[in-house]
Coordinates of C-alpha atoms and ligand atoms in Angstrom, one line a residue:
M178 CA -12.9 1.7 -22.1
R179 CA -9.6 0.5 -23.6
G180 CA -7.1 -1.3 -21.4
Q181 CA -8.5 -1.0 -17.8
I182 CA -6.0 -3.8 -16.9
V183 CA -2.7 -4.0 -18.6
S184 CA 0.2 -6.4 -18.2
I185 CA 3.8 -6.2 -19.6
G186 CA 6.5 -8.8 -20.0
E187 CA 7.4 -12.1 -21.7
L188 CA 5.5 -13.6 -24.6
L189 CA 6.6 -17.1 -25.5
V190 CA 5.5 -20.5 -26.7
E191 CA 5.7 -23.5 -24.5
I192 CA 6.7 -26.9 -25.8
M193 CA 5.9 -29.6 -23.3
R194 CA 6.7 -33.3 -22.8
E195 CA 3.8 -35.4 -23.7
K196 CA 4.1 -37.7 -20.7
V197 CA 5.3 -37.1 -17.1
D198 CA 8.7 -38.2 -15.8
Q199 CA 10.5 -37.6 -19.1
P200 CA 13.6 -35.5 -18.4
L201 CA 14.3 -32.7 -20.9
G202 CA 17.8 -34.1 -21.6
V203 CA 16.7 -37.4 -23.3
A204 CA 15.2 -37.9 -26.7
G205 CA 11.4 -38.2 -26.6
T206 CA 8.1 -36.7 -27.7
F207 CA 7.1 -33.1 -27.1
I208 CA 3.7 -31.4 -27.8
G209 CA 3.0 -27.8 -28.6
P210 CA 3.6 -25.0 -29.4
F211 CA 1.2 -23.5 -26.8
A212 CA 0.8 -19.7 -26.4
S213 CA 2.4 -18.8 -23.0
G214 CA 4.3 -16.5 -20.7
A215 CA 3.0 -15.8 -17.2
P216 CA 1.9 -12.2 -17.9
A217 CA 0.3 -13.4 -21.2
I218 CA -1.7 -16.1 -19.5
F219 CA -2.8 -13.5 -17.0
I220 CA -4.0 -11.0 -19.6
D221 CA -5.7 -13.7 -21.7
A222 CA -7.7 -14.8 -18.6
V223 CA -8.6 -11.2 -17.9
A224 CA -9.9 -10.8 -21.5
R225 CA -11.9 -14.1 -21.3
L226 CA -13.5 -12.7 -18.1
G227 CA -14.8 -9.9 -20.2
V228 CA -12.7 -7.0 -19.0
N229 CA -11.0 -4.5 -21.4
C230 CA -7.3 -5.2 -21.3
G231 CA -4.0 -4.8 -23.2
F232 CA -0.5 -6.2 -23.3
I233 CA 3.0 -4.7 -23.8
G234 CA 5.6 -7.1 -25.1
T235 CA 7.5 -8.5 -28.1
V236 CA 7.5 -11.5 -30.4
G237 CA 9.6 -12.5 -33.4
K238 CA 8.2 -12.2 -36.9
D239 CA 7.6 -16.0 -37.1
D240 CA 4.8 -18.5 -36.8
F241 CA 5.3 -18.8 -33.0
G242 CA 4.9 -15.1 -32.7
R243 CA 1.8 -15.0 -34.9
L244 CA 0.3 -17.9 -32.9
I245 CA 0.6 -15.9 -29.7
V246 CA -0.7 -12.5 -31.0
E247 CA -3.6 -14.1 -32.8
R248 CA -4.6 -16.1 -29.7
L249 CA -4.6 -13.0 -27.5
K250 CA -6.5 -10.9 -30.1
R251 CA -9.1 -13.7 -30.5
D252 CA -9.7 -13.7 -26.8
G253 CA -10.1 -9.8 -26.7
V254 CA -6.7 -8.5 -25.6
D255 CA -5.7 -5.2 -27.1
T256 CA -2.4 -6.1 -28.9
A257 CA -1.6 -2.6 -30.2
Y258 CA 1.5 -2.4 -28.0
I259 CA 2.9 -5.9 -28.9
R260 CA 5.8 -5.5 -31.3
S261 CA 6.9 -8.0 -33.8
L262 CA 10.6 -8.0 -34.6
S263 CA 12.2 -9.5 -37.8
D264 CA 15.7 -9.9 -36.3
Y265 CA 14.7 -11.9 -33.2
T266 CA 12.9 -15.2 -32.8
T267 CA 9.9 -15.7 -30.5
G268 CA 10.8 -16.9 -27.0
V269 CA 10.4 -20.6 -26.2
A270 CA 10.2 -22.6 -23.0
F271 CA 10.5 -26.3 -22.9
V272 CA 8.9 -27.9 -19.9
T273 CA 8.5 -31.3 -18.3
Y274 CA 6.5 -32.6 -15.3
F275 CA 7.4 -35.2 -12.8
S276 CA 5.0 -37.4 -10.9
D277 CA 6.0 -35.8 -7.6
G278 CA 4.3 -32.5 -8.9
S279 CA 7.6 -30.8 -9.7
R280 CA 8.5 -29.4 -13.1
K281 CA 11.6 -28.4 -15.0
F282 CA 12.1 -25.7 -17.6
I283 CA 14.6 -24.7 -20.2
Y284 CA 14.1 -21.1 -21.3
H285 CA 15.1 -19.4 -24.5
L286 CA 14.1 -15.9 -23.4
P287 CA 16.7 -13.3 -22.5
R288 CA 18.2 -13.2 -26.0
A289 CA 14.9 -13.8 -27.8
A290 CA 12.2 -11.3 -28.8
S291 CA 10.7 -11.8 -25.3
G292 CA 13.6 -9.9 -23.8
K293 CA 13.3 -6.9 -26.1
I294 CA 10.8 -4.4 -24.9
Y295 CA 11.4 -0.8 -25.9
E296 CA 10.8 2.6 -24.2
D297 CA 8.4 3.7 -26.9
Q298 CA 6.2 0.7 -26.1
V299 CA 5.6 2.2 -22.7
D300 CA 3.2 4.9 -24.0
S301 CA 2.3 7.4 -21.2
D302 CA -1.1 8.3 -22.8
Y303 CA -2.1 4.7 -22.9
L304 CA -0.8 3.8 -19.5
S305 CA -2.3 6.8 -17.7
K306 CA -5.8 5.4 -18.3
V307 CA -4.9 2.0 -16.8
K308 CA -6.6 1.0 -13.5
Y309 CA -4.3 -1.9 -12.7
L310 CA -0.9 -2.8 -14.1
H311 CA 0.0 -6.4 -13.4
L312 CA 3.7 -7.2 -13.1
M313 CA 5.4 -10.6 -12.7
G314 CA 8.7 -11.4 -11.1
S315 CA 9.5 -13.5 -14.2
S316 CA 9.4 -10.4 -16.4
L317 CA 11.7 -8.5 -14.0
S318 CA 14.1 -11.4 -14.2
I319 CA 14.5 -11.7 -18.0
N320 CA 17.2 -9.0 -18.4
E321 CA 18.0 -5.5 -17.2
E322 CA 16.4 -3.8 -20.2
C323 CA 13.0 -5.5 -19.4
R324 CA 13.3 -4.8 -15.7
K325 CA 13.9 -1.0 -16.3
I326 CA 10.9 -0.9 -18.7
C327 CA 8.7 -2.7 -16.1
Y328 CA 9.7 -0.2 -13.4
K329 CA 9.0 2.7 -15.8
A330 CA 5.6 1.4 -16.7
A331 CA 4.8 1.0 -13.0
R332 CA 5.9 4.6 -12.3
V333 CA 3.7 6.0 -15.1
V334 CA 0.7 4.0 -13.9
K335 CA 1.2 5.0 -10.3
D336 CA 1.7 8.7 -11.1
A337 CA -1.5 8.7 -13.1
G338 CA -3.4 7.3 -10.1
G339 CA -3.5 3.6 -11.2
K340 CA -2.6 0.6 -9.1
I341 CA 0.0 -2.1 -9.4
S342 CA -0.6 -5.8 -8.8
F343 CA 2.4 -8.1 -8.4
D344 CA 2.9 -11.8 -8.7
P345 CA 6.4 -12.7 -7.6
N346 CA 6.3 -15.7 -9.9
L347 CA 9.8 -16.7 -8.9
R348 CA 11.8 -18.7 -11.3
P349 CA 15.0 -19.5 -9.5
E350 CA 16.2 -21.1 -12.8
L351 CA 16.4 -17.5 -14.2
L352 CA 17.9 -15.7 -11.2
G353 CA 19.1 -16.5 -7.7
I354 CA 16.9 -15.7 -4.7
E355 CA 19.0 -12.7 -3.4
K356 CA 18.8 -11.0 -6.8
I357 CA 15.1 -11.8 -7.0
R358 CA 14.5 -10.1 -3.6
E359 CA 16.5 -7.1 -4.7
I360 CA 14.7 -6.6 -8.0
S361 CA 11.3 -7.2 -6.4
E362 CA 11.7 -4.6 -3.7
P363 CA 10.8 -1.4 -5.8
I364 CA 7.6 -3.1 -6.9
L365 CA 6.7 -4.6 -3.5
S366 CA 7.0 -1.2 -1.9
S367 CA 4.7 0.5 -4.4
C368 CA 2.0 -2.1 -5.2
E369 CA -1.5 -2.5 -4.0
V370 CA -1.6 -6.3 -3.9
V371 CA 0.9 -9.2 -4.0
L372 CA -0.2 -12.6 -5.1
P373 CA 2.4 -15.2 -4.1
S374 CA 2.4 -18.9 -3.7
G375 CA 3.4 -20.2 -0.3
E376 CA 7.0 -21.0 -1.4
E377 CA 7.3 -17.5 -3.0
A378 CA 6.0 -15.7 0.1
K379 CA 8.5 -17.7 2.2
M380 CA 11.5 -17.0 -0.1
L381 CA 10.7 -13.3 -0.4
A382 CA 10.1 -12.7 3.4
G383 CA 12.9 -15.1 4.4
T384 CA 10.7 -17.0 6.9
E385 CA 9.7 -20.7 7.2
D386 CA 6.0 -20.3 7.5
A387 CA 3.7 -19.1 4.7
E388 CA 1.3 -17.3 7.0
E389 CA 4.0 -15.5 8.9
A390 CA 5.7 -14.6 5.6
S391 CA 2.4 -13.1 4.3
Q392 CA 2.1 -10.9 7.4
K393 CA 5.7 -9.8 6.9
L394 CA 5.1 -9.0 3.2
L395 CA 2.4 -6.5 4.3
E396 CA 5.1 -4.6 6.2
Y397 CA 6.9 -4.0 2.8
G398 CA 4.0 -1.8 1.6
P399 CA 1.2 -3.7 -0.1
K400 CA -2.3 -3.4 1.3
I401 CA -3.4 -6.9 0.3
I402 CA -1.6 -10.3 0.2
A403 CA -3.5 -13.0 -1.8
L404 CA -1.7 -16.2 -0.9
K405 CA -2.3 -19.0 -3.4
R406 CA -2.5 -22.5 -1.8
G407 CA -3.1 -24.8 -4.8
K408 CA -6.0 -27.2 -4.2
E409 CA -6.5 -25.7 -0.7
G410 CA -7.7 -22.4 -2.2
S411 CA -6.4 -19.0 -1.0
W412 CA -5.8 -16.9 2.1
I413 CA -6.2 -13.2 2.0
F414 CA -4.3 -10.9 4.4
T415 CA -4.7 -7.2 5.1
A416 CA -3.6 -5.2 8.1
K417 CA -6.9 -5.9 9.7
D418 CA -8.1 -9.2 8.4
K419 CA -7.2 -12.8 7.5
I420 CA -9.7 -14.5 5.3
K421 CA -9.4 -18.2 4.4
V422 CA -11.3 -19.1 1.2
P423 CA -11.8 -22.7 0.2
S424 CA -11.2 -24.0 -3.4
F425 CA -13.5 -25.9 -5.8
P426 CA -13.0 -29.6 -6.3
V427 CA -11.9 -30.3 -9.9
K428 CA -9.8 -32.9 -11.7
E429 CA -6.3 -31.5 -12.2
I430 CA -5.0 -32.2 -15.7
D431 CA -2.2 -29.5 -16.0
P432 CA -1.4 -27.1 -13.1
T433 CA 0.5 -24.6 -15.2
G434 CA -1.2 -21.2 -15.4
A435 CA -3.5 -21.7 -12.4
G436 CA -1.6 -19.0 -10.5
D437 CA -1.8 -16.5 -13.4
C438 CA -5.5 -17.3 -13.9
F439 CA -6.1 -16.8 -10.1
D440 CA -4.4 -13.4 -10.4
A441 CA -6.7 -12.5 -13.3
G442 CA -9.8 -13.4 -11.2
F443 CA -8.6 -11.5 -8.2
V444 CA -7.5 -8.3 -10.0
V445 CA -10.8 -8.3 -11.9
G446 CA -12.6 -8.6 -8.5
L447 CA -10.6 -5.6 -7.2
L448 CA -11.3 -3.6 -10.3
K449 CA -15.0 -4.2 -9.8
G450 CA -14.7 -3.1 -6.1
W451 CA -15.9 -6.4 -4.7
P452 CA -15.3 -7.3 -1.0
L453 CA -12.0 -9.3 -0.7
E454 CA -13.8 -12.6 0.1
K455 CA -15.9 -12.4 -3.0
A456 CA -12.9 -11.6 -5.2
A457 CA -11.0 -14.5 -3.7
R458 CA -13.8 -17.0 -4.2
F459 CA -14.1 -15.8 -7.8
A460 CA -10.4 -16.1 -8.3
N461 CA -10.4 -19.6 -6.8
A462 CA -13.0 -20.6 -9.3
V463 CA -10.9 -19.2 -12.2
G464 CA -7.8 -21.0 -10.9
A465 CA -9.6 -24.3 -10.5
L466 CA -11.0 -24.2 -14.0
A467 CA -7.5 -23.4 -15.3
V468 CA -6.1 -26.8 -14.2
T469 CA -8.7 -28.8 -16.0
K470 CA -7.1 -28.5 -19.5
K471 CA -3.7 -29.4 -20.9
G472 CA -1.6 -26.4 -22.0
P473 CA -0.6 -23.2 -20.1
M474 CA -3.4 -20.9 -21.4
E475 CA -5.9 -23.4 -22.6
G476 CA -7.8 -23.7 -19.3
A477 CA -8.3 -19.9 -18.9
P478 CA -12.1 -19.9 -18.4
T479 CA -14.7 -17.5 -19.7
L480 CA -17.0 -15.6 -17.4
E481 CA -19.8 -18.0 -18.3
E482 CA -17.7 -21.0 -17.2
V483 CA -16.8 -19.4 -13.9
N484 CA -20.4 -18.5 -13.2
R485 CA -21.4 -22.1 -14.0
L486 CA -18.9 -23.5 -11.5
L487 CA -20.0 -21.0 -8.8
K488 CA -23.6 -21.8 -9.4
D489 CA -23.1 -25.6 -9.5
S490 CA -21.1 -25.4 -6.2
G491 CA -24.0 -23.8 -4.5
A492 CA -22.6 -20.2 -4.4
C493 CA -25.0 -17.7 -6.0
Q494 CA -24.0 -16.4 -9.4
I495 CA -21.5 -13.6 -8.9
I496 CA -22.2 -11.4 -12.0
Ligands
ATP155 P1 1.6 -21.6 -11.1 O1 2.8 -20.7 -10.7 O2 1.9 -22.9 -11.5 O3 0.7 -20.9 -12.1 P2 0.8 -21.0 -8.3 O4 1.6 -21.8 -7.4 O5 1.1 -19.6 -8.5 O6 0.7 -21.7 -9.8 P3 -1.6 -22.4 -7.3 O7 -1.7 -22.2 -5.9 O8 -1.1 -23.6 -7.8 O9 -0.7 -21.1 -7.9 O10 -3.0 -22.1 -8.0 C1 -3.7 -20.9 -7.9 C2 -5.1 -21.0 -7.4 O11 -5.8 -21.9 -8.4 C3 -5.2 -21.7 -6.1 O12 -5.1 -20.7 -5.0 C4 -6.6 -22.3 -6.2 O13 -7.6 -21.4 -5.9 C5 -6.7 -22.7 -7.6 N1 -6.2 -24.1 -7.8 C6 -5.0 -24.5 -8.2 N2 -4.9 -25.9 -8.3 C7 -6.1 -26.4 -7.9 C8 -6.7 -27.7 -7.8 N3 -6.0 -28.8 -8.1 N4 -8.0 -27.8 -7.4 C9 -8.7 -26.7 -7.2 N5 -8.2 -25.4 -7.3 C10 -7.0 -25.2 -7.6
MG156 MG1 2.7 -18.7 -9.7

């Protein structure tokens, strides 16, 4: 079946500093372009896990745009609702990493093709068959047009009986925290699952402790909170349960995209109706493999690679 999981939002290329601790504001070497955009990394990972999926978004009619669309197509994403505009250039993000684990971005998005998603790309017929629509806070933050389109897509999917998954994916560089809380509220109150990092949960709930913040987020409406804890794995919260699921030991090369790949594993698990612990373990394996390669989307593993990691770690093969 076409498009069981669909995502909508920014498509962009990432240009990254070759070495750590090189600020963006000095001359130096960059590598890339790499296909990127948080919702794009998510959907690419879903496709590589073997699930029918599609994407709604926009690129410019240029080589960066072609690189992204060809990459998604190659991995199995339905790109029928990706538009290519000749009067806008493809979105670009420049990124650098520091040895303390922090990173810094310069985004060329709001006025690029990434920020131009049109009403007619939100096709009710297409979306009414979707089981999960995955939304990212970064997509709600690009500009008001995109935000309205994301809300509309969410309404269409919900009205047709589908579910919403939401990664707050806060980028305080794009919008302040108060505004992020305000624009996240309509999605938080209508989604099935929220997948925040500890910092994001704390910012959204306005509390100092990630566990307390996750419990508080449940009160906003979602049935499940999947709290991402980096190399410590993930914690899953529902009204009844709290499940702590350990990670897999891997060598971290590039952490970008781990959260998006985790989301893909978890939503695929929910789609398949797995118990939450099994979905989280699978998602932890997808996230762990994602950090083993340089580039935002390059580490998105195939189902075979995930199963190999699960088997090697002593867990029985999941599918
Ligand atoms: P980002 O926004 O950079 O994509 P995030 O903060 O949303 O990341 P993380 O918690 O960094 O998400 O990573 C998501 C999941 O991937 C974790 O919950 C964990 O299961 C797995 N993971 C991430 N980093 C590692 C690591 N170094 N070793 C093992 N597993 C990891
Ligand atoms: Mg994240």
